[in-house]
Short mmCIF file of C-alpha atoms in Angstrom, two decimals:
data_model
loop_
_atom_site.label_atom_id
_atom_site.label_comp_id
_atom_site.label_asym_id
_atom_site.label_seq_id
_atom_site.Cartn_x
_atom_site.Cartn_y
_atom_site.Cartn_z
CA UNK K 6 -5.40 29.70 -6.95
CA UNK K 7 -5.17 27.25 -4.22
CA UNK K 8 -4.69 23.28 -4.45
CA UNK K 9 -6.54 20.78 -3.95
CA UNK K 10 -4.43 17.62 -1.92
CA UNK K 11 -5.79 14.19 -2.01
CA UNK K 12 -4.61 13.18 1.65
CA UNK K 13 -4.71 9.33 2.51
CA UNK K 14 -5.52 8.65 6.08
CA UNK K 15 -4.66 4.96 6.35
CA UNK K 16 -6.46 1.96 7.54
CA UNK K 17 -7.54 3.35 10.82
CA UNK K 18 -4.81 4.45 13.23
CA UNK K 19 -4.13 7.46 13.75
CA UNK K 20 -0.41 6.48 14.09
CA UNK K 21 -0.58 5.32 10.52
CA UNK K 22 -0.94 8.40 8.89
CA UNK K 23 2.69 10.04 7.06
CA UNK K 24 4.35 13.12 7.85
CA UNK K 25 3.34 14.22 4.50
CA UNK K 26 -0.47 13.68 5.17
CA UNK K 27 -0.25 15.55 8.67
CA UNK K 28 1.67 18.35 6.87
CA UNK K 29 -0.70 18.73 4.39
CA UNK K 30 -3.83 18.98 6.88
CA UNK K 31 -2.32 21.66 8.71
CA UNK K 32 -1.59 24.25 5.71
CA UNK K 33 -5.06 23.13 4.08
CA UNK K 34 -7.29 26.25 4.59
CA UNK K 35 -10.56 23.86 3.54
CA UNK K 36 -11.25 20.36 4.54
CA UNK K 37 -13.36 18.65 2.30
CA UNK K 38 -14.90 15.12 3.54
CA UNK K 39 -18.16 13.39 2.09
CA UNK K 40 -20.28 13.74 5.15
CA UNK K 41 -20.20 15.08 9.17
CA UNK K 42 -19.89 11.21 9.62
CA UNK K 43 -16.11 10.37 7.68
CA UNK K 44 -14.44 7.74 8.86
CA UNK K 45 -11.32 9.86 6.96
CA UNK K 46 -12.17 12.45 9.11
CA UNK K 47 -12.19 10.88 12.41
CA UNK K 48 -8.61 9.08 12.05
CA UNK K 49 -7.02 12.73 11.08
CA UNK K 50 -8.75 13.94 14.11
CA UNK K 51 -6.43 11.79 16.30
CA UNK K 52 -3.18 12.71 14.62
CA UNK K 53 -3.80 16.63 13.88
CA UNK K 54 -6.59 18.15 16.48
CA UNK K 55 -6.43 21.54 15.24
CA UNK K 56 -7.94 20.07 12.17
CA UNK K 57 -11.28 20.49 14.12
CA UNK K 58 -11.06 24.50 13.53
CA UNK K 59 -10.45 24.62 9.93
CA UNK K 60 -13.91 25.49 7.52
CA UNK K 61 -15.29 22.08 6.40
CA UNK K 62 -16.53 21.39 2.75
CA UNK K 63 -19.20 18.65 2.85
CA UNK K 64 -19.65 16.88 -0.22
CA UNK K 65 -22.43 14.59 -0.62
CA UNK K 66 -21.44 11.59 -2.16
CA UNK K 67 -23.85 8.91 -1.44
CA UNK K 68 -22.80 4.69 -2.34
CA UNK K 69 -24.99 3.99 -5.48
CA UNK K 70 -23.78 1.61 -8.37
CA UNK K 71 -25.43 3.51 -11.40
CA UNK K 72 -22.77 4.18 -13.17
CA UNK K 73 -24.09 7.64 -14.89
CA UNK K 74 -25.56 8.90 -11.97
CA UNK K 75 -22.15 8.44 -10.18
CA UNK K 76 -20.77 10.88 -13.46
CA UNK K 77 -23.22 13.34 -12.68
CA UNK K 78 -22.17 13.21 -8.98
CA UNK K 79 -18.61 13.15 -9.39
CA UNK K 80 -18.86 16.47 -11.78
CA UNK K 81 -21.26 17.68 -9.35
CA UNK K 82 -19.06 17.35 -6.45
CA UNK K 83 -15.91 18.57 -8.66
CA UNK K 84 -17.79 21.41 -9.60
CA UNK K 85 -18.18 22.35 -6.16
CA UNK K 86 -14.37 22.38 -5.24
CA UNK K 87 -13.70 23.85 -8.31
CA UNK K 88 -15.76 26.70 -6.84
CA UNK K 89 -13.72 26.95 -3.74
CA UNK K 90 -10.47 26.50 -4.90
CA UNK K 91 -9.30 30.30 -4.28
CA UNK K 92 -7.98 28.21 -1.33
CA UNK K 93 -6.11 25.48 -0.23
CA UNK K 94 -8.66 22.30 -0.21
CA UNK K 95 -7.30 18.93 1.71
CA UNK K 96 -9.67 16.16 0.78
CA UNK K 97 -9.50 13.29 3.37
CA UNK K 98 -9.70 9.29 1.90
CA UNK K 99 -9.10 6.47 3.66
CA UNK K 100 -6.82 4.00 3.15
CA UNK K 101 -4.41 5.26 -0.03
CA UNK K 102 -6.29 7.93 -2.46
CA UNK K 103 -5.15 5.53 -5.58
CA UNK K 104 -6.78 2.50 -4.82
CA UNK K 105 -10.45 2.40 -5.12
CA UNK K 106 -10.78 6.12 -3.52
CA UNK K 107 -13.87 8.70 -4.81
CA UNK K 108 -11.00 11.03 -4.50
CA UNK K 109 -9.38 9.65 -7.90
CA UNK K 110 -12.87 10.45 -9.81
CA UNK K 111 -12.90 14.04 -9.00
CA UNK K 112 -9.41 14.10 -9.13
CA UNK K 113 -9.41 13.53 -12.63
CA UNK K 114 -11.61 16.25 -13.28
CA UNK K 115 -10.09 19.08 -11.31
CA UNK K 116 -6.24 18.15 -12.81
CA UNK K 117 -7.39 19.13 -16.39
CA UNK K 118 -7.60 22.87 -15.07
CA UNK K 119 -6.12 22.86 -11.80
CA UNK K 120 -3.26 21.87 -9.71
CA UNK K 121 -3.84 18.76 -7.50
CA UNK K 122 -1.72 16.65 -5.46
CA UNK K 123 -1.89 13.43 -4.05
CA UNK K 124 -0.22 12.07 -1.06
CA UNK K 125 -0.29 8.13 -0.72
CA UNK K 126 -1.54 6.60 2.47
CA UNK K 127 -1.01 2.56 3.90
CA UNK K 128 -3.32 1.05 2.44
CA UNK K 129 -5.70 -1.49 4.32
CA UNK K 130 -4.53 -4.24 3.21
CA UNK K 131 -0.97 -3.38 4.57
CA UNK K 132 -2.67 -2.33 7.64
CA UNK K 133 -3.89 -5.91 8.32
CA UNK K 134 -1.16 -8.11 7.38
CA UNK K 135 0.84 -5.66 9.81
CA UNK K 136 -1.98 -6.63 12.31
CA UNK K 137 -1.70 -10.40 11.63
CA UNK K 138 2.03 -10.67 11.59
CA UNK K 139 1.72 -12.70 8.38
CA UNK K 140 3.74 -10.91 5.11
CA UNK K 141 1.03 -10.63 2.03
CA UNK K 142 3.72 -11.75 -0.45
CA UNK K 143 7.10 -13.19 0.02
CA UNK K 144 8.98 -14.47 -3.35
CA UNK K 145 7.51 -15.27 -6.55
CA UNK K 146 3.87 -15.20 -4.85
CA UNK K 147 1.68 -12.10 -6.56
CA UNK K 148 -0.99 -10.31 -5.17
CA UNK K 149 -4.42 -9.87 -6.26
CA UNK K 150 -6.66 -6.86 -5.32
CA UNK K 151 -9.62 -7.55 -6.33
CA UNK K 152 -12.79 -5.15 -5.44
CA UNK K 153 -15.92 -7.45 -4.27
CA UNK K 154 -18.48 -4.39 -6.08
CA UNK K 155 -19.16 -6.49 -8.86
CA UNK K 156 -20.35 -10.65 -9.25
CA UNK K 157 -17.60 -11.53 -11.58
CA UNK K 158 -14.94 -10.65 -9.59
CA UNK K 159 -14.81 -13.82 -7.23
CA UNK K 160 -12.09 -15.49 -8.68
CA UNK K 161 -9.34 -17.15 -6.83
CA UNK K 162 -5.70 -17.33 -8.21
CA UNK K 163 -2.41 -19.19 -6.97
CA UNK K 164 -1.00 -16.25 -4.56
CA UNK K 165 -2.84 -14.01 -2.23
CA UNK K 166 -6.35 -12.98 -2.94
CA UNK K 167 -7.22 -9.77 -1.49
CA UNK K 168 -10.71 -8.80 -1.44
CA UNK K 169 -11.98 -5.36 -1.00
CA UNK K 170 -14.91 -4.19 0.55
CA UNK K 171 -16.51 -7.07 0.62
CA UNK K 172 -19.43 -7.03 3.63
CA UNK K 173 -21.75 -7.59 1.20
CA UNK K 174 -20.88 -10.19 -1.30
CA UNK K 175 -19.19 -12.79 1.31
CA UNK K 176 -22.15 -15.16 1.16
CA UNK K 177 -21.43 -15.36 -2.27
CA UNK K 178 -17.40 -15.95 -1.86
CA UNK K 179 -18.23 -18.21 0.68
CA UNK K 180 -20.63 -20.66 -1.82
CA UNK K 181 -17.78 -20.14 -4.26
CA UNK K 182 -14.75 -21.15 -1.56
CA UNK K 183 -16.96 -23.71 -0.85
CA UNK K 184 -15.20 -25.76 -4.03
CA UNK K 185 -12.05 -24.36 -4.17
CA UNK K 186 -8.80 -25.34 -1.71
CA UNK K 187 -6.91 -22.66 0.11
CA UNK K 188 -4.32 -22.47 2.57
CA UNK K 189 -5.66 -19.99 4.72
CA UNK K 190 -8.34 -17.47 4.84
CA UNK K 191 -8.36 -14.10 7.39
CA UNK K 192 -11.34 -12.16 6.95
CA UNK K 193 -10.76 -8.56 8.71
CA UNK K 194 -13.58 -6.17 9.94
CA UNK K 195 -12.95 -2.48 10.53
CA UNK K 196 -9.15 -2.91 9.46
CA UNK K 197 -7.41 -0.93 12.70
CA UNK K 198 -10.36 0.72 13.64
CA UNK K 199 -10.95 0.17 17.47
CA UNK K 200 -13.99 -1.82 16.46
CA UNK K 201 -11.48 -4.05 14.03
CA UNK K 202 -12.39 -7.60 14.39
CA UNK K 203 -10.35 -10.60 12.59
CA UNK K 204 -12.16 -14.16 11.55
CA UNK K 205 -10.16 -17.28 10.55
CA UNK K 206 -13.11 -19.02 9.00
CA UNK K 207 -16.86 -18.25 7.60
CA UNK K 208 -18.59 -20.29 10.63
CA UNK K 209 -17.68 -17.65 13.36
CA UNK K 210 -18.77 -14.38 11.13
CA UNK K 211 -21.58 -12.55 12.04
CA UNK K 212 -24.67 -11.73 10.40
CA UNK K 213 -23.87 -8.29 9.06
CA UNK K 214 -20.37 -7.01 8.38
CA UNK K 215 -19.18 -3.44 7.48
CA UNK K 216 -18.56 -2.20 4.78
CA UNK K 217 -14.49 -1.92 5.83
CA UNK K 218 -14.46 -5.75 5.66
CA UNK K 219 -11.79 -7.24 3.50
CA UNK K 220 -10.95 -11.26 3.04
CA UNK K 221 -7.16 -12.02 2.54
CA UNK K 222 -7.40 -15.70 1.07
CA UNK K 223 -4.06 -17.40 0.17
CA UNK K 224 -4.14 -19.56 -2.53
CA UNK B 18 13.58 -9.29 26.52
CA UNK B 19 13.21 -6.53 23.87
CA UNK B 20 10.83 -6.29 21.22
CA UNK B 21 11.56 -6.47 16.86
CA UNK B 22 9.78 -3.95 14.90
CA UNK B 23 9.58 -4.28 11.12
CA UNK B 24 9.73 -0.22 10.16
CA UNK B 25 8.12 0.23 6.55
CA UNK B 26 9.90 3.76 5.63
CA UNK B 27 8.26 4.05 2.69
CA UNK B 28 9.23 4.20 -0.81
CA UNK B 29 11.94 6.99 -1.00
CA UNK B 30 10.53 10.53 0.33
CA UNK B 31 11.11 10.61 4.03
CA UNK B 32 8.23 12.57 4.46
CA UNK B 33 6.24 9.47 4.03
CA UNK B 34 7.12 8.04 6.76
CA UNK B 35 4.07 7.41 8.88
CA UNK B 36 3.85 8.72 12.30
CA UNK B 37 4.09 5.32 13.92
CA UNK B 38 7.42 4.27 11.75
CA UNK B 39 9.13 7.60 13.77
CA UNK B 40 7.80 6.99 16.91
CA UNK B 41 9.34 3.10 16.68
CA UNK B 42 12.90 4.33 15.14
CA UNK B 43 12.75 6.44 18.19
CA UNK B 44 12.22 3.90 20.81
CA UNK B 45 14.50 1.65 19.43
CA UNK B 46 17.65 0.94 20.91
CA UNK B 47 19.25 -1.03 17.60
CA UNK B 48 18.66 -0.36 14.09
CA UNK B 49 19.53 -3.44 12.05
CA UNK B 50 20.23 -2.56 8.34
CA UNK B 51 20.99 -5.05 5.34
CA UNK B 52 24.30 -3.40 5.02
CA UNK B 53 26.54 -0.08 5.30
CA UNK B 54 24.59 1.38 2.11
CA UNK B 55 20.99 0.94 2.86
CA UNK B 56 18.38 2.50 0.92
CA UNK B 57 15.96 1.91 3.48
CA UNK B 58 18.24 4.06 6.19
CA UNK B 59 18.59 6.60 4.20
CA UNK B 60 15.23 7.64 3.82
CA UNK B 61 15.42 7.04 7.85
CA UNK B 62 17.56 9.62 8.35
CA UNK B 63 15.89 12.20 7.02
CA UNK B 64 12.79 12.10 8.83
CA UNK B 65 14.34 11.14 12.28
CA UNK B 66 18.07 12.55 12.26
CA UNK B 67 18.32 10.60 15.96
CA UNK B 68 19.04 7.47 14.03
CA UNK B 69 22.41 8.48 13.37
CA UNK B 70 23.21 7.84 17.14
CA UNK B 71 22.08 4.39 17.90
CA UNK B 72 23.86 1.85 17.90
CA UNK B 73 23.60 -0.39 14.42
CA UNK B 74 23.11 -4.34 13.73
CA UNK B 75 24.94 -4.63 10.11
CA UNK B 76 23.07 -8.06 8.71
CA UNK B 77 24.58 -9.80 5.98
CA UNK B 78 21.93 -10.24 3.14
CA UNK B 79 23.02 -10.90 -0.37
CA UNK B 80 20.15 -10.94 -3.08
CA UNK B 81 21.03 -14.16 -4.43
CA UNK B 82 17.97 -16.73 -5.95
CA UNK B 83 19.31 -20.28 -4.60
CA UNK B 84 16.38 -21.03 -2.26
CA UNK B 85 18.63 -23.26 0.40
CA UNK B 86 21.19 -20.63 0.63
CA UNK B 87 18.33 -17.85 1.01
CA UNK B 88 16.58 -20.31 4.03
CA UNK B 89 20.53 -20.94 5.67
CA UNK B 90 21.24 -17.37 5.54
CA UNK B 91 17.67 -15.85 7.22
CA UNK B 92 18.31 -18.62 9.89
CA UNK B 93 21.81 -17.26 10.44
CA UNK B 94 20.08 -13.06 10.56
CA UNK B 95 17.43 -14.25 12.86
CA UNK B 96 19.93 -15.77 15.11
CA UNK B 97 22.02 -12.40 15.75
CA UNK B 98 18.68 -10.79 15.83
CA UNK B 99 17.83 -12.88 18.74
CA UNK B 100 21.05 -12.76 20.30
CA UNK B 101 20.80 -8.82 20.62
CA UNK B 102 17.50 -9.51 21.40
CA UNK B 103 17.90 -7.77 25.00
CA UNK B 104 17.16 -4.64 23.77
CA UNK B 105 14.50 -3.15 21.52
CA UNK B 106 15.33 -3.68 17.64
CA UNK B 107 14.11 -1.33 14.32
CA UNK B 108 14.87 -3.45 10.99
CA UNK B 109 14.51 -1.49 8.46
CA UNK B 110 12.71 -2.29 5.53
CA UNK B 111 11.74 -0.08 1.63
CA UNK B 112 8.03 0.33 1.10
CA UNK B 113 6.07 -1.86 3.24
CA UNK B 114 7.49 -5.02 5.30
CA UNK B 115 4.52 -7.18 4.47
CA UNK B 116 4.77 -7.36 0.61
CA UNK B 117 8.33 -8.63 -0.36
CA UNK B 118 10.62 -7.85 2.09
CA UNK B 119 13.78 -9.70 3.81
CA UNK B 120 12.09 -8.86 7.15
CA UNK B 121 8.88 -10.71 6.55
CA UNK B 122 11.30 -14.08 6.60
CA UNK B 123 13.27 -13.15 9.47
CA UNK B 124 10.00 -12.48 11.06
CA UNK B 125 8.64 -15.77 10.32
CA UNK B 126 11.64 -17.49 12.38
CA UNK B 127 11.55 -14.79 15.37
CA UNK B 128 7.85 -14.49 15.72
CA UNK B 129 7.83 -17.66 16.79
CA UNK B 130 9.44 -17.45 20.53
CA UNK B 131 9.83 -13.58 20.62
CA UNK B 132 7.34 -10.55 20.17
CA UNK B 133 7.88 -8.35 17.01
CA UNK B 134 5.56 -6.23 15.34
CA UNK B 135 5.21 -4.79 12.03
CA UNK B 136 4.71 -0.97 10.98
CA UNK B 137 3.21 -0.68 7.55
CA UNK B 138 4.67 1.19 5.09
CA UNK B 139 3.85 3.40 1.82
CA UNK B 140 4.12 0.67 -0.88
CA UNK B 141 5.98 2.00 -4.34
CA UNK B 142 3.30 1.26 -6.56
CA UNK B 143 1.17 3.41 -4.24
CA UNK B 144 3.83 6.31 -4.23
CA UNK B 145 4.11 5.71 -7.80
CA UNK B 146 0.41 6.54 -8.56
CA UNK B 147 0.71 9.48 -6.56
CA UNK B 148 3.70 11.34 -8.67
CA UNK B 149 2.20 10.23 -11.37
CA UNK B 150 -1.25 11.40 -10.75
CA UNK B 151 -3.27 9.03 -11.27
CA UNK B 152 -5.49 6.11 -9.80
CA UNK B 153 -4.06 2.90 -9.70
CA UNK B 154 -7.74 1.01 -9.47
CA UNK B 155 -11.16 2.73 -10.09
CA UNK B 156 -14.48 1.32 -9.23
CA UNK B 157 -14.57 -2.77 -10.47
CA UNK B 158 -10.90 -2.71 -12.04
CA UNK B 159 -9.24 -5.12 -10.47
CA UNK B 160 -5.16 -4.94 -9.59
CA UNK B 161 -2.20 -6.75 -9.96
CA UNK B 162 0.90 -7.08 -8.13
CA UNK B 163 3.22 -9.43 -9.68
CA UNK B 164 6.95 -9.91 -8.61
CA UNK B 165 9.24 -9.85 -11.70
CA UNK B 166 11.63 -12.61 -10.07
CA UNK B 167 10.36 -15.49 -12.45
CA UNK B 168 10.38 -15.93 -16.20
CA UNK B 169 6.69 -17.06 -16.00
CA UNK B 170 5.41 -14.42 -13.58
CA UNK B 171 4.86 -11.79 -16.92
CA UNK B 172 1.34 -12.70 -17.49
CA UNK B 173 -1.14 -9.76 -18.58
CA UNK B 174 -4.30 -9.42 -16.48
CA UNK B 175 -7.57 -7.08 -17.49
CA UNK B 176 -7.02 -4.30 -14.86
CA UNK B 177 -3.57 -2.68 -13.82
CA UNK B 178 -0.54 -4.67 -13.27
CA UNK B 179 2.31 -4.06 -11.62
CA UNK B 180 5.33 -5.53 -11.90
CA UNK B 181 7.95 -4.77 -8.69
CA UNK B 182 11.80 -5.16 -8.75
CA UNK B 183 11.63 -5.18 -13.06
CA UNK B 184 14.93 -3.79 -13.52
CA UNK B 185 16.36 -7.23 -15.23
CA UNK B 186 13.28 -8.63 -16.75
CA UNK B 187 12.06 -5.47 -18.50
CA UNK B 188 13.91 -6.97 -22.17
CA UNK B 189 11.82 -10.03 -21.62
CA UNK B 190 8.54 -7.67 -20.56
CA UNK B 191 9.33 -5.87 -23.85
CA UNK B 192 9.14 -9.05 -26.30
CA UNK B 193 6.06 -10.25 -24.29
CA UNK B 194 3.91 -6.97 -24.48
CA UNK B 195 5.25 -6.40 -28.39
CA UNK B 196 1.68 -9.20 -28.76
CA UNK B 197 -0.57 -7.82 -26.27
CA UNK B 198 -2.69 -4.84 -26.46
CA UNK B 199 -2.65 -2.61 -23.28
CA UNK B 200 -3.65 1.15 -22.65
CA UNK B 201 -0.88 2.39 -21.17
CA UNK B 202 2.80 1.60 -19.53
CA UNK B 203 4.19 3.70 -17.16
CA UNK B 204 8.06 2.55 -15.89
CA UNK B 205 9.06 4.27 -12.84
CA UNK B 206 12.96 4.31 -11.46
CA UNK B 207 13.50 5.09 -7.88
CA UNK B 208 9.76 5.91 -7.33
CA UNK B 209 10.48 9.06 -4.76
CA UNK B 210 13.92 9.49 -4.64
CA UNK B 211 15.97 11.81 -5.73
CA UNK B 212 16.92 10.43 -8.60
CA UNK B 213 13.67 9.17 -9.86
CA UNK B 214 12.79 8.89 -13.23
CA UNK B 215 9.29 8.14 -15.39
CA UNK B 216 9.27 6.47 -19.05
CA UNK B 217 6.02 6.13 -20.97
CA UNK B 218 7.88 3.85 -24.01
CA UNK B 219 10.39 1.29 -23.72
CA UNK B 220 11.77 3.50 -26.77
CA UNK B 221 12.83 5.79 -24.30
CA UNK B 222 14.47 3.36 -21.90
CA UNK B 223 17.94 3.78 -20.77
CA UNK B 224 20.46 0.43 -21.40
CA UNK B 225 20.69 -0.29 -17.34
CA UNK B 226 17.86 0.25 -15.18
CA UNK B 227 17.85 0.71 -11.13
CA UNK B 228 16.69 -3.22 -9.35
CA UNK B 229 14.07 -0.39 -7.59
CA UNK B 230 12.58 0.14 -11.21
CA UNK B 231 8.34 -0.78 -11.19
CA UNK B 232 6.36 -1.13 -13.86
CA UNK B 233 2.69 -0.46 -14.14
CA UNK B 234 0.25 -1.54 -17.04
CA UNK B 235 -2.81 -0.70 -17.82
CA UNK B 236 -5.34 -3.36 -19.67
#
């Protein structure tokens, strides 16, 4: 039987990606990414080219928030790799494949019966404090991670407030912030992608942002 | 003048170094380390064996909690920093420079005449999911990061906390969570070194623990 690697990416650099990640890409016999359009994908591109020849496994794993239809997808998709798994699979996430990744979902199906291993990646919001020159946490501050997917989650503590994918609900942060004092507030688009753009303040922001957006508000 | 370059290396396993961390160590013409015995270097040296070559900046940097004596002696580091300043510089840092590191001060004081830049690293908690296998945040959980430096810092979120640098506090963590309901504690020693080690109980828990000892909680 082969194994099936969970292999974080990083933020968007190329650079960013660890020796383990490259290392892994190159004996994976199967590359498994959600679409022909993965971010994931493109950022391994730039660090290991020969990635380009190896058999691709698309897995179609479309953004919805019903939360048994996701099941049914995730066992789907599992099912699927499961299937393949006489080889070596490498399944691309961005950013770290422990923090919010669909990786984790189907990774907890497939390690009941099969070997899996996962190999960490920087996360994004590493990836743009590194970009900003500004630590996340010195001290006794804590940090929050806090994913923007649900209404309830907009709540500010005393430290740094890191909010993740959050395009779509930053009208609603906004109307909350609105009340509440800060210290400072970045707001990062495309986290170093090539398209990454950085915002100190809600007036200047666009009228659509990605999906990749995350809001680093210190508290 | 030369340029400063914070260099995550990760949280133990050299292989996890990214691609951008060697390519800096590389360049580099000085690599300042806390002291003779670093950690941090040691994971250095085995992904880039070069280091052993270059010239080193030895920087004085006792872990001591006296806030005026921590400000005098970062003001003192940043000064020889800038005084070898000629050349290029790789400081050294465990896990990632932008969440609790000595760097992240010295870089506050030498950003602000000279150009540094900071190379994210693998953070533990993120190598820690990864030996362990499992996510660290699914779907709306919500995370935690919460230094272990202050008596009042042990507070219990809904989500997954972790709680860095826990070696000393874990007695006090003990009597706290002896109230509180949680679904699972995970207490990870030198998360990717050699010597690593994984509790699931405190029952289990050896009399001294590592300062590099993390916990992770589950609510």
């Amino acid at each position: 039987m082969g194994i099936l690697y969970g292999i974080g990416v990083g933020p968007g650099d190329p650079m960013l990606m660890t020796l383990k990640a490259v290392e892994a890409i190159k004996k994976c016999d199967i590359i498994a990414i959600p679409s022909r359009k993965s971010v994931a994908y493109e950022i391994a591109v730039g660090a290991v080219p020969e990635i380009e020849e190896k058999p691709k496994l698309y897995l179609d794993m479309p953004m919805i928030k019903d939360v048994d239809l996701i099941k049914k997808k995730h066992l789907e998709v599992a099912n699927i790799i499961i299937e393949n798994l006489d080889k070596n699979i490498g399944f691309l996430t961005l950013g770290d494949p422990s923090i919010y990744s669909t990786f984790s979902y189907i990774n907890d199906i497939v390690s009941k019966d099969y070997e899996t291993v996962v190999i960490p990646g920087i996360t994004s919001f590493s990836g743009a404090a590194a970009l900003s020159n500004e630590a996340l946490v010195q001290w006794d501050e804590s940090l929050y991670v806090i994913p923007s997917i649900h209404d309830d989650s907009l709540v500010l503590r005393r430290g740094t407030n890191v909010f993740m994918k959050s395009g779509k609900s930053l009208s609603e942060l906004r109307e909350k912030l609105a009340s509440v004092e800060y210290k400072s507030i970045k707001i990062i688009e495309k986290c170093g992608m090539e398209e990454e753009k950085v915002y100190e303040d809600f007036d200047s922001l666009p009228e659509k942002l990605s999906y990749f957006t995350l809001v680093v508000i210190k508290v």
